[in-house]
Short mmCIF file of C-alpha atoms in Angstrom, two decimals:
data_model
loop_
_atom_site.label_atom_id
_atom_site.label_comp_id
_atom_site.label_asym_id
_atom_site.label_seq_id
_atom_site.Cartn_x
_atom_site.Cartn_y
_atom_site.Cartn_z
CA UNK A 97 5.00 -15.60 -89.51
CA UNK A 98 6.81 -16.89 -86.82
CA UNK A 99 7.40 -13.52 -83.99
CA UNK A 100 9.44 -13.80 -80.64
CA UNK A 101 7.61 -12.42 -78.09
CA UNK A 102 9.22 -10.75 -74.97
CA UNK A 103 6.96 -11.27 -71.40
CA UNK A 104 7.23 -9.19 -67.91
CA UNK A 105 5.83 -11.95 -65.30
CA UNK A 106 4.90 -11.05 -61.83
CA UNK A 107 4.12 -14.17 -59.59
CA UNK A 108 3.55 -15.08 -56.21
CA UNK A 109 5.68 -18.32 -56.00
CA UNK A 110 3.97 -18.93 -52.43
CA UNK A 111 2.38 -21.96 -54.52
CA UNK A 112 4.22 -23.02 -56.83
CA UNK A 113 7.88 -25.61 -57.16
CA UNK A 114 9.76 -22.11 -58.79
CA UNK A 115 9.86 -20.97 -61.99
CA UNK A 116 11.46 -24.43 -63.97
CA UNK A 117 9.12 -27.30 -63.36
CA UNK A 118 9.90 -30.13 -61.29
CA UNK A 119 9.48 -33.56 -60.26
CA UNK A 120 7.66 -33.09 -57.51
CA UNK A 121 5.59 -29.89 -58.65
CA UNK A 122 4.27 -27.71 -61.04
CA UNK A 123 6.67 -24.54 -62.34
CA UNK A 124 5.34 -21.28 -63.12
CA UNK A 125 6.97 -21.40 -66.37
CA UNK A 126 5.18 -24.36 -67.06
CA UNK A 127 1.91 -22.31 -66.03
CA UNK A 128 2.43 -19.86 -68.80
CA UNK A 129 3.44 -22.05 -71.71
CA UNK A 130 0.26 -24.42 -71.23
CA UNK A 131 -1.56 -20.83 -71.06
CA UNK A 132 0.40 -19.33 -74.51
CA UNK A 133 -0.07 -22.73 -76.00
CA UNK A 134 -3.73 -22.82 -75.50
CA UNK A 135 -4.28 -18.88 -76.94
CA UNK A 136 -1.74 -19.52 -79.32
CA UNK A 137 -2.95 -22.88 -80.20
CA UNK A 138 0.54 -24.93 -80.99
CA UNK A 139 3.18 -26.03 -78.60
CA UNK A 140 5.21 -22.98 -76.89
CA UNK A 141 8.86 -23.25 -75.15
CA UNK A 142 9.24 -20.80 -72.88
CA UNK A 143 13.23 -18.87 -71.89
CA UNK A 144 12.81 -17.20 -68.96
CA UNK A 145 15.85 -15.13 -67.71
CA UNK A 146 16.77 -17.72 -64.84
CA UNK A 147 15.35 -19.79 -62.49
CA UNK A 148 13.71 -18.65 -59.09
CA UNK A 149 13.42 -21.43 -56.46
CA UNK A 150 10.41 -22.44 -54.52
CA UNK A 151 8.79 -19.92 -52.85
CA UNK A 152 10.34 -16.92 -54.54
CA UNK A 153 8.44 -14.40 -56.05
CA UNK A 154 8.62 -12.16 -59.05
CA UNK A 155 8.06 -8.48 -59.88
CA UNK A 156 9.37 -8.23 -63.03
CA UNK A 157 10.67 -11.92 -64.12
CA UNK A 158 11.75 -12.05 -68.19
CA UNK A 159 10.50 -14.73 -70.67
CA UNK A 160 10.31 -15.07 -74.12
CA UNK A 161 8.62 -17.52 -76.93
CA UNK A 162 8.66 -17.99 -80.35
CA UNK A 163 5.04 -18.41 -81.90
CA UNK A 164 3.23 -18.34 -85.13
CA UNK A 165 0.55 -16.15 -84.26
CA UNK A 166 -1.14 -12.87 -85.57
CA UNK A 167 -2.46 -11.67 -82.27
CA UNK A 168 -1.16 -7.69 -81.47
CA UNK A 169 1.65 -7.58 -79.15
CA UNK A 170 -0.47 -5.90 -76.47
CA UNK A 171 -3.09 -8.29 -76.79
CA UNK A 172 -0.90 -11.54 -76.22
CA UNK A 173 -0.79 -9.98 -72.77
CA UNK A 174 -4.82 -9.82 -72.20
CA UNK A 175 -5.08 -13.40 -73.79
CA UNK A 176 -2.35 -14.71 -71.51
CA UNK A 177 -3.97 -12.95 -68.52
CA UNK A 178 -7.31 -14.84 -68.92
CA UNK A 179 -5.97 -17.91 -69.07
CA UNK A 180 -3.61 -17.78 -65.89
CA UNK A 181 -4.37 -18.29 -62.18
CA UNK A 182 -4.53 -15.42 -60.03
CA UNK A 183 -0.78 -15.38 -58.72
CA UNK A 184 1.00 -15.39 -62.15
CA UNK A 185 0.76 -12.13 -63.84
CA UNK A 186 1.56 -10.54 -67.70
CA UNK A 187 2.34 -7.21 -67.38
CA UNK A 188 3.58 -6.62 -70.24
CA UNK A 189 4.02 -8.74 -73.79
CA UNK A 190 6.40 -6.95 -76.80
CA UNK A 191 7.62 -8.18 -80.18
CA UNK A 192 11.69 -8.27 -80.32
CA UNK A 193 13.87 -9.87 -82.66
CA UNK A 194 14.01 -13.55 -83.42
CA UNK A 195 17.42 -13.47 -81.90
CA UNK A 196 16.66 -12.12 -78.75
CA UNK A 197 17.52 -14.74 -75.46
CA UNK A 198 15.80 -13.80 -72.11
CA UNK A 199 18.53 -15.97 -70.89
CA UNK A 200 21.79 -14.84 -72.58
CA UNK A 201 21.04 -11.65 -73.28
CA UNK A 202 20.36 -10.06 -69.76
CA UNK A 203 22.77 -7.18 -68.79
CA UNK A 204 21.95 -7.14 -64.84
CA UNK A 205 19.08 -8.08 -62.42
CA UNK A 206 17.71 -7.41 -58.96
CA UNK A 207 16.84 -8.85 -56.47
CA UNK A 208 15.07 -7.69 -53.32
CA UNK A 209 15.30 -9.24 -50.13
CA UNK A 210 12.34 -8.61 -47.36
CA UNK A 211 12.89 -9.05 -43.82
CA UNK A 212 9.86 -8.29 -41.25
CA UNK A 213 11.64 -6.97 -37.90
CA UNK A 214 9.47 -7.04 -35.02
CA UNK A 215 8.52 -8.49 -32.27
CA UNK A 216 5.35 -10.31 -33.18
CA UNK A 217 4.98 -11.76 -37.16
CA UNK A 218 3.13 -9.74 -39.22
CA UNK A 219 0.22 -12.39 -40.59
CA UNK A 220 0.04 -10.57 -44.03
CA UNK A 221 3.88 -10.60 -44.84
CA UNK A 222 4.22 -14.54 -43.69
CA UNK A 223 4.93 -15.37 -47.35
CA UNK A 224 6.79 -12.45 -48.61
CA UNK A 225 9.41 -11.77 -45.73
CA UNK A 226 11.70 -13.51 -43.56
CA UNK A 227 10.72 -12.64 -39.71
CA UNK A 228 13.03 -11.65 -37.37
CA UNK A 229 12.21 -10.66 -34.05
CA UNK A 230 15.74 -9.91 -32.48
CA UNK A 231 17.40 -6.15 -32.68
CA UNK A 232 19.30 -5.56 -35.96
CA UNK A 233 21.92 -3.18 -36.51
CA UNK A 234 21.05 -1.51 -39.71
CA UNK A 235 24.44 0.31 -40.12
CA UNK A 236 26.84 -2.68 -39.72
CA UNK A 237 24.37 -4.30 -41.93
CA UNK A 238 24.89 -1.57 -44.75
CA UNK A 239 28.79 -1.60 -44.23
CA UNK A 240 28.70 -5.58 -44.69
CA UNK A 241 26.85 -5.28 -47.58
CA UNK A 242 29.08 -2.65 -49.32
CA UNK A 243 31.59 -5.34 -49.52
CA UNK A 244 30.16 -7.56 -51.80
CA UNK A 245 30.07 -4.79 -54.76
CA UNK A 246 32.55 -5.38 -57.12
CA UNK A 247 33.77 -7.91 -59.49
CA UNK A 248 34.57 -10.81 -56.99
CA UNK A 249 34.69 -14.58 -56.90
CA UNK A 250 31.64 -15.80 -54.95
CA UNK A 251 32.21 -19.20 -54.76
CA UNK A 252 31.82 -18.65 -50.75
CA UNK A 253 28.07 -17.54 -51.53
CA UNK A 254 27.10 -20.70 -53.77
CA UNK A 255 24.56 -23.48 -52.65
CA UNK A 256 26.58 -26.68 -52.13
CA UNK A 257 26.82 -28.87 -54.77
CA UNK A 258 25.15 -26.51 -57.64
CA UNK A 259 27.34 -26.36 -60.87
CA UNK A 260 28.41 -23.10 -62.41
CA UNK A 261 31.03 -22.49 -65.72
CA UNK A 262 32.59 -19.72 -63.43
CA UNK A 263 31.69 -18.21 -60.02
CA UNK A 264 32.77 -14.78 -60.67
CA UNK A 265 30.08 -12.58 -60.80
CA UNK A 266 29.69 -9.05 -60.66
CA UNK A 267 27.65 -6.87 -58.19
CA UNK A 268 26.67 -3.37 -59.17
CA UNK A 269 25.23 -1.67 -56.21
CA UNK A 270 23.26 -2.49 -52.83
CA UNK A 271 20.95 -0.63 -50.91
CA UNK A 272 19.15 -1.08 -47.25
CA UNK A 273 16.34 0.43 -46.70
CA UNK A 274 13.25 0.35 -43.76
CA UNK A 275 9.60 1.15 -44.02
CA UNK A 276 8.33 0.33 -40.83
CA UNK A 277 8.79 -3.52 -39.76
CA UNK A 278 9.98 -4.26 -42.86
CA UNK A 279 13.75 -4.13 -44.19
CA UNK A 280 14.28 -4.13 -47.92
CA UNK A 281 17.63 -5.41 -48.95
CA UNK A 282 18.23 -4.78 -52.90
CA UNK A 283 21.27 -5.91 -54.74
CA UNK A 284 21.99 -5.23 -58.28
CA UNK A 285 24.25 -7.51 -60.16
CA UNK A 286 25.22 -8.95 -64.02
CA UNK A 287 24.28 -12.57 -62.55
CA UNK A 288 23.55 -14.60 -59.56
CA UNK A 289 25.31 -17.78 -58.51
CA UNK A 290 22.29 -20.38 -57.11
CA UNK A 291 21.62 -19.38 -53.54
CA UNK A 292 23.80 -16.34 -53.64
CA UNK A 293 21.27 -13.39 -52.41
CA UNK A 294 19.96 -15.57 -50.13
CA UNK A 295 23.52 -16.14 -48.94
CA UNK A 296 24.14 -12.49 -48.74
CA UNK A 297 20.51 -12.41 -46.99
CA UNK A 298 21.35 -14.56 -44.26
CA UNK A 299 24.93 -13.27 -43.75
CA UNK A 300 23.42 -9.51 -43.45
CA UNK A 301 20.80 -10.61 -40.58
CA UNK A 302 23.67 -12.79 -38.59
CA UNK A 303 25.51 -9.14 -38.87
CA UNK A 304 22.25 -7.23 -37.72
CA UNK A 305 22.19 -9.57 -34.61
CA UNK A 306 26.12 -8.81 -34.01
CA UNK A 307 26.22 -13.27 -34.31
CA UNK A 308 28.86 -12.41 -37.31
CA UNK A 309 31.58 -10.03 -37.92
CA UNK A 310 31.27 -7.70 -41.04
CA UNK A 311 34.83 -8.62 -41.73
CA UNK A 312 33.29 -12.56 -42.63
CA UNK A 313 31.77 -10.77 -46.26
CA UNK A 314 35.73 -10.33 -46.99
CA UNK A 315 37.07 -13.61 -45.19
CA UNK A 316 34.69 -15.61 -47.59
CA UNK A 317 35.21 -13.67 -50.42
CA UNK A 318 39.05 -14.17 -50.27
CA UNK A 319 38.92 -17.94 -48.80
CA UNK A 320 35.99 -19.05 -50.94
CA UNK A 321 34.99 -20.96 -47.18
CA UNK A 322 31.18 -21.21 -47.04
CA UNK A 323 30.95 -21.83 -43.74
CA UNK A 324 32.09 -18.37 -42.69
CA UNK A 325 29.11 -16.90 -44.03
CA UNK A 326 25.27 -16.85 -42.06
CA UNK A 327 22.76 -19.65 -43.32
CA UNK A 328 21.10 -19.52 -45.89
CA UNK A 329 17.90 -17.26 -46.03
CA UNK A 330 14.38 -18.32 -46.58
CA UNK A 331 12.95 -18.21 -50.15
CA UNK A 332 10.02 -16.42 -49.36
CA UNK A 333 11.62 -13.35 -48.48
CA UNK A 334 13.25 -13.12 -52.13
CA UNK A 335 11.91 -10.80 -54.86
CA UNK A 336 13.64 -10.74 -58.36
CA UNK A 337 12.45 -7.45 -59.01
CA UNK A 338 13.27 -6.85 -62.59
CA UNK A 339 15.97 -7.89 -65.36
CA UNK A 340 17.71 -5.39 -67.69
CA UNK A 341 18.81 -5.96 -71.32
CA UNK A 342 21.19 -3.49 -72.59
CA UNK A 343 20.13 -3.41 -76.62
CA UNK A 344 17.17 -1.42 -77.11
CA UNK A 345 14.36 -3.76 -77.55
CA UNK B 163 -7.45 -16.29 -9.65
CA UNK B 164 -9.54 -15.56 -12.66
CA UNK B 165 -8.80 -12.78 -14.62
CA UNK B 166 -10.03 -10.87 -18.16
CA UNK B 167 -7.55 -10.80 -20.75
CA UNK B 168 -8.36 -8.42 -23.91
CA UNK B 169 -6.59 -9.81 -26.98
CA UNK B 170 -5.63 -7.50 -30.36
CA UNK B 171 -5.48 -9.99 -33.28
CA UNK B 172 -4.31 -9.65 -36.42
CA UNK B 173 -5.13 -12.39 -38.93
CA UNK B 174 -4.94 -13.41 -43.00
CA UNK B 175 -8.62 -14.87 -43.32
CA UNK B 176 -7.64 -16.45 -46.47
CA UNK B 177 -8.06 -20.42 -45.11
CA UNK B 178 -9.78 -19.66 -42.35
CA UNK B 179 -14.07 -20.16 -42.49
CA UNK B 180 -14.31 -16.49 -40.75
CA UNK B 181 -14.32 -15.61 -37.28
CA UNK B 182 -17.11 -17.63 -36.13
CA UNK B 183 -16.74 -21.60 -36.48
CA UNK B 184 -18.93 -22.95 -38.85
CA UNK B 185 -20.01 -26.39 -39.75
CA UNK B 186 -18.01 -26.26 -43.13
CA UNK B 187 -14.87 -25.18 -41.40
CA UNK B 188 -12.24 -24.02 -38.88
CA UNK B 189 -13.29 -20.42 -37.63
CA UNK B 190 -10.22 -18.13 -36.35
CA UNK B 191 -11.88 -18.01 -32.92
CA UNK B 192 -11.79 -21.41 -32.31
CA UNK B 193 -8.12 -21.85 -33.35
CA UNK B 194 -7.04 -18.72 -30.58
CA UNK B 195 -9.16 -20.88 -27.60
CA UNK B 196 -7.20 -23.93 -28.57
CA UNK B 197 -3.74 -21.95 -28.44
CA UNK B 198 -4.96 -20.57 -25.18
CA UNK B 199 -6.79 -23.73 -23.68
CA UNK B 200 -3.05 -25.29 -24.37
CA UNK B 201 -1.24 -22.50 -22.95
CA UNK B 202 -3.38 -21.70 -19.86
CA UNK B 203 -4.64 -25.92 -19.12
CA UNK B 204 -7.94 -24.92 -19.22
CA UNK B 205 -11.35 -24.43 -21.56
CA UNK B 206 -10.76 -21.25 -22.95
CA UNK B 207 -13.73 -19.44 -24.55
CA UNK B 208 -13.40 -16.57 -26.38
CA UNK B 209 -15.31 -13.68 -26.81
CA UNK B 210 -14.75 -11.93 -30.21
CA UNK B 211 -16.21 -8.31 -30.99
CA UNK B 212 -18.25 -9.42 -33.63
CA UNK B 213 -17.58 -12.05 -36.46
CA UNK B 214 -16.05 -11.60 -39.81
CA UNK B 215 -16.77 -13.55 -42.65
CA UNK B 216 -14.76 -16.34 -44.56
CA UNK B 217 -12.13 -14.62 -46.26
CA UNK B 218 -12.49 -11.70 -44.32
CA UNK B 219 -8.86 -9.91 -42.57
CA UNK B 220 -8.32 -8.07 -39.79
CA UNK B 221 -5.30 -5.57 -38.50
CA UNK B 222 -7.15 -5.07 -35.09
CA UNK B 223 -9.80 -7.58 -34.38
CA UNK B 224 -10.23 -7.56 -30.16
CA UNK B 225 -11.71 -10.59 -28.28
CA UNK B 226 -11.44 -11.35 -24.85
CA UNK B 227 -11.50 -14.36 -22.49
CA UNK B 228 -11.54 -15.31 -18.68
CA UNK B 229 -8.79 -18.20 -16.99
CA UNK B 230 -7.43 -18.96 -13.78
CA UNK B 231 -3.70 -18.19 -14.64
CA UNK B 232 -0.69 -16.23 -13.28
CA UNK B 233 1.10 -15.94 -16.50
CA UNK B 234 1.90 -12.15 -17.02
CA UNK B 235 -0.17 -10.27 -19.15
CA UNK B 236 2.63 -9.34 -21.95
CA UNK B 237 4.00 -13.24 -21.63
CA UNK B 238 0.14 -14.53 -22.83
CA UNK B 239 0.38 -12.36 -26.09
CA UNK B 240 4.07 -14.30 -26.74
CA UNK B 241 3.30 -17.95 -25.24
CA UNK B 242 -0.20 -17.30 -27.38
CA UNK B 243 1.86 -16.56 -30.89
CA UNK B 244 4.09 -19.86 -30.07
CA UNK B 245 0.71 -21.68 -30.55
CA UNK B 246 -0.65 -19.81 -33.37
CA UNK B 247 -0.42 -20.78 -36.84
CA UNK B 248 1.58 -17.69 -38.56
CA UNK B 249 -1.65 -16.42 -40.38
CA UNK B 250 -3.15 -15.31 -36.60
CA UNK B 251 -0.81 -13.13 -34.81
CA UNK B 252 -1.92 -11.63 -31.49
CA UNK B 253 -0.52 -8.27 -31.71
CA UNK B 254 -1.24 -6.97 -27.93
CA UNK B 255 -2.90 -9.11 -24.80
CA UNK B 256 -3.79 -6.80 -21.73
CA UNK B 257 -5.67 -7.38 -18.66
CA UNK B 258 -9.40 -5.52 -18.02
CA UNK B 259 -11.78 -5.62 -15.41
CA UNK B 260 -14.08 -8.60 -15.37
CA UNK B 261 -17.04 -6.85 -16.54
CA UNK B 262 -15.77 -5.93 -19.99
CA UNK B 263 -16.66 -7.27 -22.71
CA UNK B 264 -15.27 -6.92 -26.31
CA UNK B 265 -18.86 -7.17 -28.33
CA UNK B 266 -21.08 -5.44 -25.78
CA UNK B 267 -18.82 -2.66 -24.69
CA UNK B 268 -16.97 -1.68 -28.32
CA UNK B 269 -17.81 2.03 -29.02
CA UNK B 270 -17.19 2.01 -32.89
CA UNK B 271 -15.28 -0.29 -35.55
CA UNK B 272 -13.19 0.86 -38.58
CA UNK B 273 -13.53 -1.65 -41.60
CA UNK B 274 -11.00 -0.66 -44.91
CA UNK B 275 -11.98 -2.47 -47.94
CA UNK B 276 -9.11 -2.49 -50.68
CA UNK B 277 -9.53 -2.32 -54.69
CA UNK B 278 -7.09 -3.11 -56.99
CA UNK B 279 -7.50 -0.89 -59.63
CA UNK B 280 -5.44 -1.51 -63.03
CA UNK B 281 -5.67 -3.31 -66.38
CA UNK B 282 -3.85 -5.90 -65.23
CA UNK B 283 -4.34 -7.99 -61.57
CA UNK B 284 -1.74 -7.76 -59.03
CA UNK B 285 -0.65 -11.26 -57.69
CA UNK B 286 0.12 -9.83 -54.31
CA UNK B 287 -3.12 -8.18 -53.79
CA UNK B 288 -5.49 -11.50 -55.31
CA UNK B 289 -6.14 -12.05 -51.17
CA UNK B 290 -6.30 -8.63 -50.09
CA UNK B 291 -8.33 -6.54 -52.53
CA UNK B 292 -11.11 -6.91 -54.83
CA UNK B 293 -9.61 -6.52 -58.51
CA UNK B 294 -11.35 -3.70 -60.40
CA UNK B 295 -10.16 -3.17 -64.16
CA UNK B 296 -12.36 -0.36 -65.64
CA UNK B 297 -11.70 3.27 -64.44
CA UNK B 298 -13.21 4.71 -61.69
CA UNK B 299 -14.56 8.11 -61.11
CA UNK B 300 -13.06 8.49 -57.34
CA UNK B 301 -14.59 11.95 -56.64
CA UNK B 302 -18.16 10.62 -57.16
CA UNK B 303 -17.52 7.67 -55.09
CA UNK B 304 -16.28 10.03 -52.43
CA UNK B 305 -19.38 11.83 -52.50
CA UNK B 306 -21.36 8.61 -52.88
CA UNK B 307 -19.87 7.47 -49.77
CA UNK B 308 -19.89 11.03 -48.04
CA UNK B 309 -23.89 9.89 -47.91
CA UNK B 310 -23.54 6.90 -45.69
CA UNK B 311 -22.27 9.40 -42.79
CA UNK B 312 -24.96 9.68 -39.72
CA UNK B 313 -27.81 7.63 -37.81
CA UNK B 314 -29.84 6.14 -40.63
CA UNK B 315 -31.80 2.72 -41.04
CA UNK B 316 -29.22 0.82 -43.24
CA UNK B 317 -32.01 -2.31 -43.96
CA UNK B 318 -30.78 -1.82 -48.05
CA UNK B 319 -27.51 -2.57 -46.83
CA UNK B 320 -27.85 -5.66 -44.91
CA UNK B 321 -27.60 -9.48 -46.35
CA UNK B 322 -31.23 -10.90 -47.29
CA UNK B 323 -32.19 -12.82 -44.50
CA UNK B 324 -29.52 -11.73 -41.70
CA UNK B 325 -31.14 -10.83 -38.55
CA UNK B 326 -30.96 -8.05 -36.54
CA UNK B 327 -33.31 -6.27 -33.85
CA UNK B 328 -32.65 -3.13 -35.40
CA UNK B 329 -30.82 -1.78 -38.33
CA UNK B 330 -30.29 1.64 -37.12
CA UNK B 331 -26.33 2.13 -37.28
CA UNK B 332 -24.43 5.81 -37.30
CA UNK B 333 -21.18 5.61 -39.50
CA UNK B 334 -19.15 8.42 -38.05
CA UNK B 335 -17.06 9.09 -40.87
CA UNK B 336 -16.19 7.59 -44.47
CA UNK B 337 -12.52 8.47 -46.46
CA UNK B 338 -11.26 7.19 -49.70
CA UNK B 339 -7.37 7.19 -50.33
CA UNK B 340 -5.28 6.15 -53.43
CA UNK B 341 -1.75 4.89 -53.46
CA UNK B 342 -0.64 3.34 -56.76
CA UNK B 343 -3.30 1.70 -58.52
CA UNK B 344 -4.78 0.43 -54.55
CA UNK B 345 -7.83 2.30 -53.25
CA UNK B 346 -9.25 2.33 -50.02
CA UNK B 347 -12.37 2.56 -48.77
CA UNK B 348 -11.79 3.39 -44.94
CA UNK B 349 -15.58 3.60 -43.11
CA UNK B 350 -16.16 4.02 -38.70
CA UNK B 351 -19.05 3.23 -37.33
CA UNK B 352 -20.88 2.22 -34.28
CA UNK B 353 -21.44 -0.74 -35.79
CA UNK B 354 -22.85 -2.31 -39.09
CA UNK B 355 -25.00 -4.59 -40.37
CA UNK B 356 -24.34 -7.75 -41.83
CA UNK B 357 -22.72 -7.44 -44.89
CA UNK B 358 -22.87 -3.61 -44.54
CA UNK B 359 -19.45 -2.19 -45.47
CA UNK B 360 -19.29 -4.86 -48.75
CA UNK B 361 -22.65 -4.07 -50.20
CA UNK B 362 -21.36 0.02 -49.20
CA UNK B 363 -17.96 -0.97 -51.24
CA UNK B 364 -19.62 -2.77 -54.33
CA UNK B 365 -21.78 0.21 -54.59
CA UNK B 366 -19.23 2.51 -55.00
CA UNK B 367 -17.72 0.46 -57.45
CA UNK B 368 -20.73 0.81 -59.12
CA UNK B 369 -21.00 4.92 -59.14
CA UNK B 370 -17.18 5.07 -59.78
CA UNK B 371 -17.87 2.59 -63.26
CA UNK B 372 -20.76 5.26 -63.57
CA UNK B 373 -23.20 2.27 -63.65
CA UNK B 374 -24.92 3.83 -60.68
CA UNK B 375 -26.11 7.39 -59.22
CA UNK B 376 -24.91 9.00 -56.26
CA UNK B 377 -27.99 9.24 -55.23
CA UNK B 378 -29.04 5.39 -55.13
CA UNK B 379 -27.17 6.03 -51.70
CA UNK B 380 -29.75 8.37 -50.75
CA UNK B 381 -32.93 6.64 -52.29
CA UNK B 382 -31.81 3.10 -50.30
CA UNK B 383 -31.15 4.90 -47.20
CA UNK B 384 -35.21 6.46 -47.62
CA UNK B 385 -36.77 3.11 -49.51
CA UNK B 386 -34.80 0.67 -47.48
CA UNK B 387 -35.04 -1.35 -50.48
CA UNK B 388 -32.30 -3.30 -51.49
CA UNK B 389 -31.74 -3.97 -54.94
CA UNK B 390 -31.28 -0.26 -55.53
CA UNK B 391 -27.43 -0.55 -53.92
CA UNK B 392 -24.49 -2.54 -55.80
CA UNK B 393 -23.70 -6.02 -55.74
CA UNK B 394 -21.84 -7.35 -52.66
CA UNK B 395 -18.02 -6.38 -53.09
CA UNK B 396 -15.80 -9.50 -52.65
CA UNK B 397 -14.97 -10.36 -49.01
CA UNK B 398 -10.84 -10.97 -49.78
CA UNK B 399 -11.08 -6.95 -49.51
CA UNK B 400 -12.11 -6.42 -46.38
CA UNK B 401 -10.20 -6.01 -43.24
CA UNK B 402 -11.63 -5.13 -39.50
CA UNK B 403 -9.13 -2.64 -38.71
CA UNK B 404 -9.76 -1.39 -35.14
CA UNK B 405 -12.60 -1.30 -32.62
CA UNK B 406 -12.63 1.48 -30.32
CA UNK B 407 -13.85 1.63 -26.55
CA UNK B 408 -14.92 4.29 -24.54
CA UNK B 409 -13.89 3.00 -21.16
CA UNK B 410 -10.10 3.33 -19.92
CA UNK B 411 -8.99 -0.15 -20.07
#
């Protein structure tokens, strides 16, 4: 009986081309359909909820396949687990229904941004945080991200060149916070336009350094002008912490 | 005129062949007296408090070194860290008298070994931890490792064939901590024996699985035989944290 099968995947993407395979690299989604395919023993097609680029990481990443298989739900997971390297993680593998999309059906994500603010690097966060050794302003950094809540037209925060149906996009809520060295940015939104927390990232340490105006979060939003935002963040500082699906599942 | 600078290091020991240069790869020490023979023109050798094996991290490794320079003693920690890959960081660089020297004259180390304790591997920790699935009793592994605590002859707890001209050590103290599924083993000491704190860890493991007594700690400690102790924990969970001296330097 054919079952669709809902994963959580964490992942260290230090290693790996991101999550969709290509050309010059191995993806992690990849990864996990060569590992489902081997357990399950026929081909698998993996959905996950959206790409992650190179370098990016994953807390709580969605995916789902459709297999032929008799295996428990909550042993998929162990089975999976064996078969995987070290930095791709199941944490958790449930049955939903055939029509469930990891893709089309996610309500909202988040994403967490790491920044490590000091003045010497911190060897163990080299992967997982953008360093930045220069004073940051924590409050104008809060008040510049406030602006981007709301349903806006982010065009301004898109990669150059990527192709999207629409670039309005809605942001929920965002939240700065600091443990030590390290500065968590987390943003909360129904989608992400390619590049755009990274976008925000970058903007939010050029305001930190007082290099940009908090005012340039509304300039762009209103002129749709990329260049009045900060450069674009470093991948390994990016966490998609988890994706939410409003049915119950 | 020549001078004695005492480095802190911090340092991933993931690619590195441990402290110590071997024949089968790049040693950590060697990579800090090319940084510094580059920064200071001259043959730089360094003087490490003791070595740590391949795989092996450290928050507060110390080392120091003699050169002819005039750079100031806060500018060698930054113009050292512009040389350094970003897995060595050199956290503080001081000088100290001539005599000193960071492996005769440290007073006491503090090694923390990490487990990863959860029915499913953490992708973040696969460096940093040694990944434990089965549950683990932690209050007889605190009183297993309450026994390790004074001036004993540790021979059961050194690597076969490791030399030493005696294997009297006193561990000053021994704590265990959880926080989420990570658990740390935190263990001071005038010093230790090759191998000492891992064969310590993967004992623990051992009692905490129940596959073990507490008092195997006791009967090694008395028979100075070996093979009553716990395998050799992992090295990717051990980290040098700090060594200690008595003298104001």
């Amino acid at each position: 009986m054919v079952r669709n099968i809902k994963l959580t995947v964490a992942y260290d993407g230090t290693n790996y081309n991101g999550w969709q395979t290509q050309t010059n690299g191995i993806g992690i989604q990849e990864v996990i359909e060569n590992a489902a395919a081997r357990v399950m023993k026929q081909k698998i097609e993996l959905t996950g909820s959206g790409r992650t680029d190179s370098g990016v990481h994953a807390l709580g990443q969605v995916a789902n396949f459709k297999a032929d298989t008799r295996i428990e739900e909550q042993k998929i997971k162990i089975a999976l687990n064996a078969n995987l390297p070290h930095d791709i993680s199941i944490l958790d593998s449930v049955d939903v229904p055939l029509e469930f999309n990891s893709r089309f059906d996610a309500h909202d994500k988040t994403y967490m941004y790491q920044i490590y603010n000091s003045r010497v690097g911190n060897p163990f966060y080299r992967n997982y945080s953008t360093f930045v050794p220069s004073i940051l302003d924590m409050g104008k950094m809060e008040e510049a991200f406030k602006l981007v809540v709301g349903t806006h037209d982010f065009r301004a925060f898109m990669a150059a060149g990527s192709q999207a149906k629409t670039t309005v996009r809605t942001v929920y809520s965002t939240r700065i916070e600091k443990e030590g060295n390290l500065i968590r940015l987390y943003v909360t939104g129904s989608g992400f336009l390619y590049n755009m927390v990274r976008i925000i990232a970058g903007t939010l340490i050029d305001v930190g350094k007082g290099l940009k105006e908090i005012s340039c979060i509304e300039n762009a939003l209103e002129s749709k002008e990329r260049a009045l935002l900060g450069q674009t963040a470093a991948p390994e500082g990016l966490f998609l912490l988890s994706v939410n699906y409003n049915k119950v599942l």
